[in-house]
Amino acid sequence: AQSVTQLDSHVSVSEGTPVLLRCNYSSSYSPSLFWYVQHPNKGLQLLLKYTSAATLVKGINGFEAEFKKSETSFHLTKPSAHMSDAAEYFCVARMDSSYKLIFGSGTRLLVRP
Amino acid sequence: GAGVSQTPSNKVTEKGKYVELRCDPISGHTALYWYRQSLGQGPEFLIYFQGTGAADDSGLPNDRFFAVRPEGSVSTLKIQRTERGDSAVYLCASSPTGEGGEQFFGPGTRLTVL
């Protein structure tokens, strides 16, 4: 069965410092992988997606993620955190040709001034 | 253009009551999904519609939950005899097609069962 593990429930960084949100997936196949962001009272927004093209994926707002098959990881990074990045982030997997999204439990990013 | 909308944004009900949650997908999207997000967890799949039919309802927790999409656009999630454990945020998403397409999420309905 496919599953997604987000290793940190909370991450706190200072504004202007790098962000690293960790995600590992478990699958018998190579899944499609996504990162979504959820701001309070807003819908989930797609940050970026990996679909077996380039392993380094660039998304919106300066975020990027690297697919590492050998480590079954898809960590999300950003060089410099901004206050507006404070939100809940979800790593998500989807089997090829499927529609069902499998969500991790989420990581709450706190950005200190 | 308008995104996915959900009404109400908040619903408080008493144990045992019946509730309906509504989802308006993006115009022209044939696929519609419902997810449930319990406190401190990621969303979990409930049901998938392709057009008017429920293509996969394997995520519905029990027979108290039912969803319809009679005209292939608006969908209603119905919960009978609500229980406190049903308290969660119910999310709706739509996509242009069923397989492989990006899912666009609504803001959710927060259901509280007292």
PDB file of C-alpha atoms in Angstrom:
ATOM      1  CA  ALA A   1       0.000   0.000   0.000  1.00  0.00           C
ATOM      2  CA  GLN A   2       1.114   3.491  -0.723  1.00  0.00           C
ATOM      3  CA  SER A   3       1.885   5.841   2.167  1.00  0.00           C
ATOM      4  CA  VAL A   4       3.482   9.222   2.776  1.00  0.00           C
ATOM      5  CA  THR A   5       5.450  10.162   5.887  1.00  0.00           C
ATOM      6  CA  GLN A   6       6.226  13.728   6.853  1.00  0.00           C
ATOM      7  CA  LEU A   7       8.975  13.514   9.393  1.00  0.00           C
ATOM      8  CA  ASP A   8       8.287  16.761  11.252  1.00  0.00           C
ATOM      9  CA  SER A   9       4.914  17.942  12.523  1.00  0.00           C
ATOM     10  CA  HIS A  10       6.305  21.442  13.193  1.00  0.00           C
ATOM     11  CA  VAL A  11       9.259  23.348  11.756  1.00  0.00           C
ATOM     12  CA  SER A  12      10.287  26.778  13.012  1.00  0.00           C
ATOM     13  CA  VAL A  13      12.714  29.027  11.128  1.00  0.00           C
ATOM     14  CA  SER A  14      13.738  32.652  11.224  1.00  0.00           C
ATOM     15  CA  GLU A  15      12.768  34.933   8.379  1.00  0.00           C
ATOM     16  CA  GLY A  16      15.477  34.919   5.723  1.00  0.00           C
ATOM     17  CA  THR A  17      16.869  31.485   6.643  1.00  0.00           C
ATOM     18  CA  PRO A  18      16.496  28.278   4.609  1.00  0.00           C
ATOM     19  CA  VAL A  19      13.465  26.010   4.861  1.00  0.00           C
ATOM     20  CA  LEU A  20      13.588  22.206   4.744  1.00  0.00           C
ATOM     21  CA  LEU A  21      10.402  20.139   5.046  1.00  0.00           C
ATOM     22  CA  ARG A  22      11.014  16.404   4.864  1.00  0.00           C
ATOM     23  CA  CYS A  23       8.891  13.785   3.149  1.00  0.00           C
ATOM     24  CA  ASN A  24       9.342  10.078   2.486  1.00  0.00           C
ATOM     25  CA  TYR A  25       7.028   7.921   0.435  1.00  0.00           C
ATOM     26  CA  SER A  26       6.408   4.222   0.325  1.00  0.00           C
ATOM     27  CA  SER A  27       5.219   2.670  -2.887  1.00  0.00           C
ATOM     28  CA  SER A  28       5.695  -0.379  -5.045  1.00  0.00           C
ATOM     29  CA  TYR A  29       5.652   1.894  -8.056  1.00  0.00           C
ATOM     30  CA  SER A  30       7.096   5.277  -8.908  1.00  0.00           C
ATOM     31  CA  PRO A  31       4.317   7.614  -7.888  1.00  0.00           C
ATOM     32  CA  SER A  32       3.551  11.151  -8.868  1.00  0.00           C
ATOM     33  CA  LEU A  33       4.438  13.404  -5.947  1.00  0.00           C
ATOM     34  CA  PHE A  34       3.155  16.804  -4.935  1.00  0.00           C
ATOM     35  CA  TRP A  35       3.494  19.451  -2.302  1.00  0.00           C
ATOM     36  CA  TYR A  36       0.398  21.409  -1.302  1.00  0.00           C
ATOM     37  CA  VAL A  37       0.196  24.411   1.025  1.00  0.00           C
ATOM     38  CA  GLN A  38      -2.785  25.242   3.216  1.00  0.00           C
ATOM     39  CA  HIS A  39      -3.179  28.716   4.652  1.00  0.00           C
ATOM     40  CA  PRO A  40      -5.813  29.255   7.372  1.00  0.00           C
ATOM     41  CA  ASN A  41      -9.326  29.373   5.952  1.00  0.00           C
ATOM     42  CA  LYS A  42      -8.008  28.883   2.438  1.00  0.00           C
ATOM     43  CA  GLY A  43      -8.158  25.915   0.103  1.00  0.00           C
ATOM     44  CA  LEU A  44      -5.176  23.660  -0.501  1.00  0.00           C
ATOM     45  CA  GLN A  45      -2.913  25.164  -3.141  1.00  0.00           C
ATOM     46  CA  LEU A  46      -0.532  23.179  -5.320  1.00  0.00           C
ATOM     47  CA  LEU A  47       3.092  24.280  -4.830  1.00  0.00           C
ATOM     48  CA  LEU A  48       4.784  21.861  -7.203  1.00  0.00           C
ATOM     49  CA  LYS A  49       4.564  18.378  -8.682  1.00  0.00           C
ATOM     50  CA  TYR A  50       6.906  15.611  -9.809  1.00  0.00           C
ATOM     51  CA  THR A  51       5.742  13.345 -12.619  1.00  0.00           C
ATOM     52  CA  SER A  52       8.883  11.429 -13.658  1.00  0.00           C
ATOM     53  CA  ALA A  53      10.514  14.189 -15.694  1.00  0.00           C
ATOM     54  CA  ALA A  54      13.304  16.225 -14.066  1.00  0.00           C
ATOM     55  CA  THR A  55      14.106  15.116 -10.522  1.00  0.00           C
ATOM     56  CA  LEU A  56      14.531  18.710  -9.315  1.00  0.00           C
ATOM     57  CA  VAL A  57      11.171  20.391  -9.476  1.00  0.00           C
ATOM     58  CA  LYS A  58      10.651  24.132  -9.151  1.00  0.00           C
ATOM     59  CA  GLY A  59       7.368  25.444  -7.822  1.00  0.00           C
ATOM     60  CA  ILE A  60       5.716  28.697  -6.947  1.00  0.00           C
ATOM     61  CA  ASN A  61       6.979  31.251  -4.421  1.00  0.00           C
ATOM     62  CA  GLY A  62      10.581  30.074  -4.656  1.00  0.00           C
ATOM     63  CA  PHE A  63       9.980  26.542  -3.398  1.00  0.00           C
ATOM     64  CA  GLU A  64      11.586  23.501  -4.960  1.00  0.00           C
ATOM     65  CA  ALA A  65      11.765  19.780  -4.243  1.00  0.00           C
ATOM     66  CA  GLU A  66      14.095  16.995  -5.273  1.00  0.00           C
ATOM     67  CA  PHE A  67      12.926  13.467  -6.031  1.00  0.00           C
ATOM     68  CA  LYS A  68      15.445  10.889  -4.781  1.00  0.00           C
ATOM     69  CA  LYS A  69      14.347   7.390  -5.697  1.00  0.00           C
ATOM     70  CA  SER A  70      17.198   5.705  -3.808  1.00  0.00           C
ATOM     71  CA  GLU A  71      16.089   7.411  -0.606  1.00  0.00           C
ATOM     72  CA  THR A  72      12.342   7.392  -1.444  1.00  0.00           C
ATOM     73  CA  SER A  73      12.332  11.056  -0.479  1.00  0.00           C
ATOM     74  CA  PHE A  74      10.802  14.242  -1.840  1.00  0.00           C
ATOM     75  CA  HIS A  75      11.934  17.014   0.498  1.00  0.00           C
ATOM     76  CA  LEU A  76      10.713  20.581   0.032  1.00  0.00           C
ATOM     77  CA  THR A  77      13.177  23.464   0.279  1.00  0.00           C
ATOM     78  CA  LYS A  78      13.339  27.216  -0.026  1.00  0.00           C
ATOM     79  CA  PRO A  79      16.541  29.264   0.264  1.00  0.00           C
ATOM     80  CA  SER A  80      15.054  32.117   2.279  1.00  0.00           C
ATOM     81  CA  ALA A  81      11.860  32.006   4.338  1.00  0.00           C
ATOM     82  CA  HIS A  82       9.342  34.816   4.228  1.00  0.00           C
ATOM     83  CA  MET A  83       6.726  35.583   6.867  1.00  0.00           C
ATOM     84  CA  SER A  84       3.997  34.786   4.328  1.00  0.00           C
ATOM     85  CA  ASP A  85       5.314  31.208   4.048  1.00  0.00           C
ATOM     86  CA  ALA A  86       3.885  30.370   7.469  1.00  0.00           C
ATOM     87  CA  ALA A  87       1.271  27.693   6.763  1.00  0.00           C
ATOM     88  CA  GLU A  88       0.606  23.940   6.790  1.00  0.00           C
ATOM     89  CA  TYR A  89       2.410  21.948   4.095  1.00  0.00           C
ATOM     90  CA  PHE A  90       1.331  18.542   2.828  1.00  0.00           C
ATOM     91  CA  CYS A  91       3.368  16.028   0.880  1.00  0.00           C
ATOM     92  CA  VAL A  92       1.069  14.019  -1.376  1.00  0.00           C
ATOM     93  CA  ALA A  93       1.457  10.926  -3.551  1.00  0.00           C
ATOM     94  CA  ARG A  94      -0.621   9.545  -6.386  1.00  0.00           C
ATOM     95  CA  MET A  95      -0.251   6.245  -8.195  1.00  0.00           C
ATOM     96  CA  ASP A  96       0.217   6.490 -11.957  1.00  0.00           C
ATOM     97  CA  SER A  97      -3.058   6.800 -13.862  1.00  0.00           C
ATOM     98  CA  SER A  98      -4.930   7.124 -10.599  1.00  0.00           C
ATOM     99  CA  TYR A  99      -6.947   9.935  -9.126  1.00  0.00           C
ATOM    100  CA  LYS A 100      -6.698   9.168  -5.422  1.00  0.00           C
ATOM    101  CA  LEU A 101      -4.357  11.474  -3.525  1.00  0.00           C
ATOM    102  CA  ILE A 102      -2.546  10.067  -0.498  1.00  0.00           C
ATOM    103  CA  PHE A 103      -1.675  12.836   1.958  1.00  0.00           C
ATOM    104  CA  GLY A 104       0.981  12.950   4.620  1.00  0.00           C
ATOM    105  CA  SER A 105      -0.002  14.216   8.044  1.00  0.00           C
ATOM    106  CA  GLY A 106       1.303  17.706   7.356  1.00  0.00           C
ATOM    107  CA  THR A 107       4.079  19.983   8.607  1.00  0.00           C
ATOM    108  CA  ARG A 108       3.262  23.317  10.174  1.00  0.00           C
ATOM    109  CA  LEU A 109       5.871  25.905   9.210  1.00  0.00           C
ATOM    110  CA  LEU A 110       6.375  28.764  11.638  1.00  0.00           C
ATOM    111  CA  VAL A 111       8.435  31.774  10.531  1.00  0.00           C
ATOM    112  CA  ARG A 112       9.911  33.964  13.271  1.00  0.00           C
ATOM    113  CA  PRO A 113      10.589  37.641  12.556  1.00  0.00           C
TER     114      PRO A 113
ATOM    115  CA  GLY B   1     -12.387  32.631 -12.850  1.00  0.00           C
ATOM    116  CA  ALA B   2     -14.225  31.215  -9.866  1.00  0.00           C
ATOM    117  CA  GLY B   3     -12.616  28.393  -7.970  1.00  0.00           C
ATOM    118  CA  VAL B   4     -14.236  25.545  -6.070  1.00  0.00           C
ATOM    119  CA  SER B   5     -16.708  26.827  -3.525  1.00  0.00           C
ATOM    120  CA  GLN B   6     -18.189  25.039  -0.535  1.00  0.00           C
ATOM    121  CA  THR B   7     -21.125  25.905   1.660  1.00  0.00           C
ATOM    122  CA  PRO B   8     -21.555  26.355   4.498  1.00  0.00           C
ATOM    123  CA  SER B   9     -18.072  27.284   5.661  1.00  0.00           C
ATOM    124  CA  ASN B  10     -18.984  26.178   9.167  1.00  0.00           C
ATOM    125  CA  LYS B  11     -21.700  23.849  10.392  1.00  0.00           C
ATOM    126  CA  VAL B  12     -22.484  23.056  14.011  1.00  0.00           C
ATOM    127  CA  THR B  13     -24.992  20.321  14.682  1.00  0.00           C
ATOM    128  CA  GLU B  14     -26.095  18.022  17.452  1.00  0.00           C
ATOM    129  CA  LYS B  15     -25.372  14.334  17.664  1.00  0.00           C
ATOM    130  CA  GLY B  16     -27.969  12.351  15.750  1.00  0.00           C
ATOM    131  CA  LYS B  17     -28.936  15.112  13.329  1.00  0.00           C
ATOM    132  CA  TYR B  18     -28.721  15.028   9.530  1.00  0.00           C
ATOM    133  CA  VAL B  19     -26.436  17.404   7.614  1.00  0.00           C
ATOM    134  CA  GLU B  20     -25.794  18.289   3.990  1.00  0.00           C
ATOM    135  CA  LEU B  21     -22.582  19.832   2.718  1.00  0.00           C
ATOM    136  CA  ARG B  22     -22.480  21.405  -0.730  1.00  0.00           C
ATOM    137  CA  CYS B  23     -19.695  21.692  -3.285  1.00  0.00           C
ATOM    138  CA  ASP B  24     -19.664  23.816  -6.436  1.00  0.00           C
ATOM    139  CA  PRO B  25     -16.793  22.686  -8.665  1.00  0.00           C
ATOM    140  CA  ILE B  26     -14.992  24.717 -11.283  1.00  0.00           C
ATOM    141  CA  SER B  27     -17.205  25.029 -14.349  1.00  0.00           C
ATOM    142  CA  GLY B  28     -16.487  22.318 -16.908  1.00  0.00           C
ATOM    143  CA  HIS B  29     -14.629  20.012 -14.544  1.00  0.00           C
ATOM    144  CA  THR B  30     -15.970  16.496 -14.959  1.00  0.00           C
ATOM    145  CA  ALA B  31     -14.239  14.982 -11.945  1.00  0.00           C
ATOM    146  CA  LEU B  32     -15.174  15.806  -8.357  1.00  0.00           C
ATOM    147  CA  TYR B  33     -13.712  14.469  -5.127  1.00  0.00           C
ATOM    148  CA  TRP B  34     -14.562  14.640  -1.436  1.00  0.00           C
ATOM    149  CA  TYR B  35     -11.926  14.346   1.274  1.00  0.00           C
ATOM    150  CA  ARG B  36     -12.155  14.504   5.069  1.00  0.00           C
ATOM    151  CA  GLN B  37      -9.489  16.180   7.193  1.00  0.00           C
ATOM    152  CA  SER B  38      -9.558  15.342  10.878  1.00  0.00           C
ATOM    153  CA  LEU B  39      -7.715  17.507  13.371  1.00  0.00           C
ATOM    154  CA  GLY B  40      -3.953  17.178  13.054  1.00  0.00           C
ATOM    155  CA  GLN B  41      -4.117  14.883  10.044  1.00  0.00           C
ATOM    156  CA  GLY B  42      -3.897  15.110   6.299  1.00  0.00           C
ATOM    157  CA  PRO B  43      -7.019  14.847   4.155  1.00  0.00           C
ATOM    158  CA  GLU B  44      -8.344  11.345   3.469  1.00  0.00           C
ATOM    159  CA  PHE B  45     -10.179  10.341   0.312  1.00  0.00           C
ATOM    160  CA  LEU B  46     -13.918   9.725   0.611  1.00  0.00           C
ATOM    161  CA  ILE B  47     -15.483   9.532  -2.847  1.00  0.00           C
ATOM    162  CA  TYR B  48     -14.814  10.317  -6.513  1.00  0.00           C
ATOM    163  CA  PHE B  49     -17.374  11.311  -9.140  1.00  0.00           C
ATOM    164  CA  GLN B  50     -16.850  11.188 -12.876  1.00  0.00           C
ATOM    165  CA  GLY B  51     -19.785  13.082 -14.291  1.00  0.00           C
ATOM    166  CA  THR B  52     -22.948  12.104 -12.456  1.00  0.00           C
ATOM    167  CA  GLY B  53     -21.793   8.716 -11.241  1.00  0.00           C
ATOM    168  CA  ALA B  54     -19.760   7.767  -8.192  1.00  0.00           C
ATOM    169  CA  ALA B  55     -16.783   5.987  -9.743  1.00  0.00           C
ATOM    170  CA  ASP B  56     -15.217   5.149  -6.384  1.00  0.00           C
ATOM    171  CA  ASP B  57     -16.878   5.456  -2.976  1.00  0.00           C
ATOM    172  CA  SER B  58     -14.434   3.190  -1.178  1.00  0.00           C
ATOM    173  CA  GLY B  59     -13.401   5.939   1.256  1.00  0.00           C
ATOM    174  CA  LEU B  60     -16.849   6.511   2.748  1.00  0.00           C
ATOM    175  CA  PRO B  61     -16.511   5.327   6.358  1.00  0.00           C
ATOM    176  CA  ASN B  62     -19.961   3.732   6.691  1.00  0.00           C
ATOM    177  CA  ASP B  63     -23.492   3.790   5.320  1.00  0.00           C
ATOM    178  CA  ARG B  64     -24.362   6.987   7.195  1.00  0.00           C
ATOM    179  CA  PHE B  65     -22.387   8.841   4.537  1.00  0.00           C
ATOM    180  CA  PHE B  66     -23.759   9.363   1.056  1.00  0.00           C
ATOM    181  CA  ALA B  67     -22.983  11.774  -1.783  1.00  0.00           C
ATOM    182  CA  VAL B  68     -24.760  12.748  -4.972  1.00  0.00           C
ATOM    183  CA  ARG B  69     -24.008  14.732  -8.093  1.00  0.00           C
ATOM    184  CA  PRO B  70     -27.274  14.546 -10.061  1.00  0.00           C
ATOM    185  CA  GLU B  71     -26.445  16.896 -12.925  1.00  0.00           C
ATOM    186  CA  GLY B  72     -22.709  16.353 -13.087  1.00  0.00           C
ATOM    187  CA  SER B  73     -21.871  19.694 -11.505  1.00  0.00           C
ATOM    188  CA  VAL B  74     -22.829  20.522  -7.904  1.00  0.00           C
ATOM    189  CA  SER B  75     -22.341  17.744  -5.378  1.00  0.00           C
ATOM    190  CA  THR B  76     -23.862  17.235  -1.949  1.00  0.00           C
ATOM    191  CA  LEU B  77     -22.329  15.140   0.814  1.00  0.00           C
ATOM    192  CA  LYS B  78     -24.988  13.856   3.175  1.00  0.00           C
ATOM    193  CA  ILE B  79     -24.378  12.539   6.672  1.00  0.00           C
ATOM    194  CA  GLN B  80     -27.157  10.835   8.612  1.00  0.00           C
ATOM    195  CA  ARG B  81     -27.325  10.360  12.385  1.00  0.00           C
ATOM    196  CA  THR B  82     -24.189  12.397  12.934  1.00  0.00           C
ATOM    197  CA  GLU B  83     -21.709  11.321  15.593  1.00  0.00           C
ATOM    198  CA  ARG B  84     -19.080  13.338  17.435  1.00  0.00           C
ATOM    199  CA  GLY B  85     -16.400  11.456  15.516  1.00  0.00           C
ATOM    200  CA  ASP B  86     -17.714  12.956  12.273  1.00  0.00           C
ATOM    201  CA  SER B  87     -16.358  16.352  13.336  1.00  0.00           C
ATOM    202  CA  ALA B  88     -13.767  17.350  10.741  1.00  0.00           C
ATOM    203  CA  VAL B  89     -13.151  19.635   7.790  1.00  0.00           C
ATOM    204  CA  TYR B  90     -14.749  18.250   4.654  1.00  0.00           C
ATOM    205  CA  LEU B  91     -12.878  19.241   1.506  1.00  0.00           C
ATOM    206  CA  CYS B  92     -14.101  19.152  -2.050  1.00  0.00           C
ATOM    207  CA  ALA B  93     -11.866  19.188  -5.120  1.00  0.00           C
ATOM    208  CA  SER B  94     -12.447  19.124  -8.844  1.00  0.00           C
ATOM    209  CA  SER B  95     -10.304  18.432 -11.882  1.00  0.00           C
ATOM    210  CA  PRO B  96     -10.832  18.741 -15.638  1.00  0.00           C
ATOM    211  CA  THR B  97     -10.617  14.973 -16.090  1.00  0.00           C
ATOM    212  CA  GLY B  98     -10.468  12.051 -13.734  1.00  0.00           C
ATOM    213  CA  GLU B  99      -6.985  10.672 -14.173  1.00  0.00           C
ATOM    214  CA  GLY B 100      -3.752  12.553 -13.810  1.00  0.00           C
ATOM    215  CA  GLY B 101      -5.206  16.010 -13.704  1.00  0.00           C
ATOM    216  CA  GLU B 102      -4.435  18.554 -11.005  1.00  0.00           C
ATOM    217  CA  GLN B 103      -7.094  18.664  -8.308  1.00  0.00           C
ATOM    218  CA  PHE B 104      -8.273  22.130  -7.299  1.00  0.00           C
ATOM    219  CA  PHE B 105      -9.505  22.339  -3.724  1.00  0.00           C
ATOM    220  CA  GLY B 106     -12.228  24.376  -2.109  1.00  0.00           C
ATOM    221  CA  PRO B 107     -11.815  26.052   1.306  1.00  0.00           C
ATOM    222  CA  GLY B 108     -13.695  23.284   3.075  1.00  0.00           C
ATOM    223  CA  THR B 109     -16.646  22.995   5.436  1.00  0.00           C
ATOM    224  CA  ARG B 110     -15.804  22.681   9.117  1.00  0.00           C
ATOM    225  CA  LEU B 111     -18.364  20.331  10.680  1.00  0.00           C
ATOM    226  CA  THR B 112     -18.697  20.244  14.456  1.00  0.00           C
ATOM    227  CA  VAL B 113     -20.963  17.649  16.048  1.00  0.00           C
ATOM    228  CA  LEU B 114     -21.823  18.444  19.661  1.00  0.00           C
TER     229      LEU B 114
END
